[in-house]
Coordinates of C-alpha atoms in Angstrom, one line a residue:
M291 CA -11.0 21.8 4.7
S292 CA -12.8 23.0 7.8
L293 CA -13.6 26.4 9.1
S294 CA -12.6 27.5 12.6
Q295 CA -15.2 28.9 14.9
A296 CA -13.5 32.3 14.8
S297 CA -13.6 32.4 11.0
F298 CA -17.2 31.2 10.9
D299 CA -18.1 34.0 13.4
A300 CA -16.3 36.6 11.3
V301 CA -18.1 35.5 8.2
A302 CA -21.5 35.3 10.0
D303 CA -20.9 38.8 11.6
L304 CA -19.9 40.3 8.2
F305 CA -22.9 38.7 6.5
H306 CA -25.2 40.0 9.1
N307 CA -23.8 43.5 9.0
I308 CA -24.3 43.6 5.2
S309 CA -27.5 41.7 4.7
G310 CA -29.3 41.7 8.1
I311 CA -29.4 37.9 7.9
R312 CA -28.0 35.9 10.8
L313 CA -26.1 32.7 9.9
T314 CA -26.8 30.3 12.7
P315 CA -24.4 27.4 13.6
A316 CA -26.7 25.1 11.7
K317 CA -25.6 27.0 8.5
R318 CA -21.9 26.3 9.1
P319 CA -21.8 23.2 6.8
L320 CA -23.4 25.3 4.0
V321 CA -20.9 28.2 4.6
E322 CA -18.0 25.7 4.6
G323 CA -19.1 24.1 1.4
R324 CA -19.5 27.4 -0.4
L325 CA -16.2 28.8 0.9
Q326 CA -14.4 25.6 -0.1
K327 CA -15.3 26.2 -3.7
L328 CA -14.3 29.8 -3.7
A329 CA -11.0 29.0 -1.9
Q330 CA -10.2 26.2 -4.4
D331 CA -10.9 28.6 -7.3
K332 CA -8.3 31.0 -5.8
G333 CA -5.8 28.2 -5.0
V334 CA -6.1 28.7 -1.2
R335 CA -5.7 25.5 0.7
S336 CA -7.2 26.7 4.1
L337 CA -10.6 28.1 4.7
D338 CA -9.3 30.2 7.6
A339 CA -6.6 31.6 5.3
Y340 CA -9.2 32.3 2.6
V341 CA -11.5 34.1 5.2
S342 CA -8.5 36.1 6.4
Q343 CA -7.7 37.0 2.8
L344 CA -11.3 38.0 2.0
L345 CA -11.4 40.2 5.1
D346 CA -8.1 41.8 4.2
E347 CA -9.0 42.4 0.6
Q348 CA -12.6 43.4 1.3
D349 CA -13.6 41.1 -1.5
L350 CA -17.2 41.2 -0.3
R351 CA -18.9 40.9 -3.7
R352 CA -17.2 37.5 -4.3
L353 CA -17.9 36.3 -0.7
F354 CA -21.6 37.1 -0.9
G355 CA -22.2 36.3 -4.5
W356 CA -22.4 32.6 -3.7
W357 CA -25.3 33.2 -1.3
T358 CA -27.6 34.4 -4.0
S359 CA -26.6 31.9 -6.6

């Protein structure tokens, strides 16, 4: 699974708005890896679909819980 630039930008912007931390392009592999695990746990086969679902559901606790673990 790979993450489109638009989805990465959406996650990075959201993360910055909530935490004040900027996710640079160098963090993209880390973001993809973490999101893959979360997407697989929910049975979602596409990272872009998972990001869209997260943004629609406002499931922010789940999205950012991985960052502190």
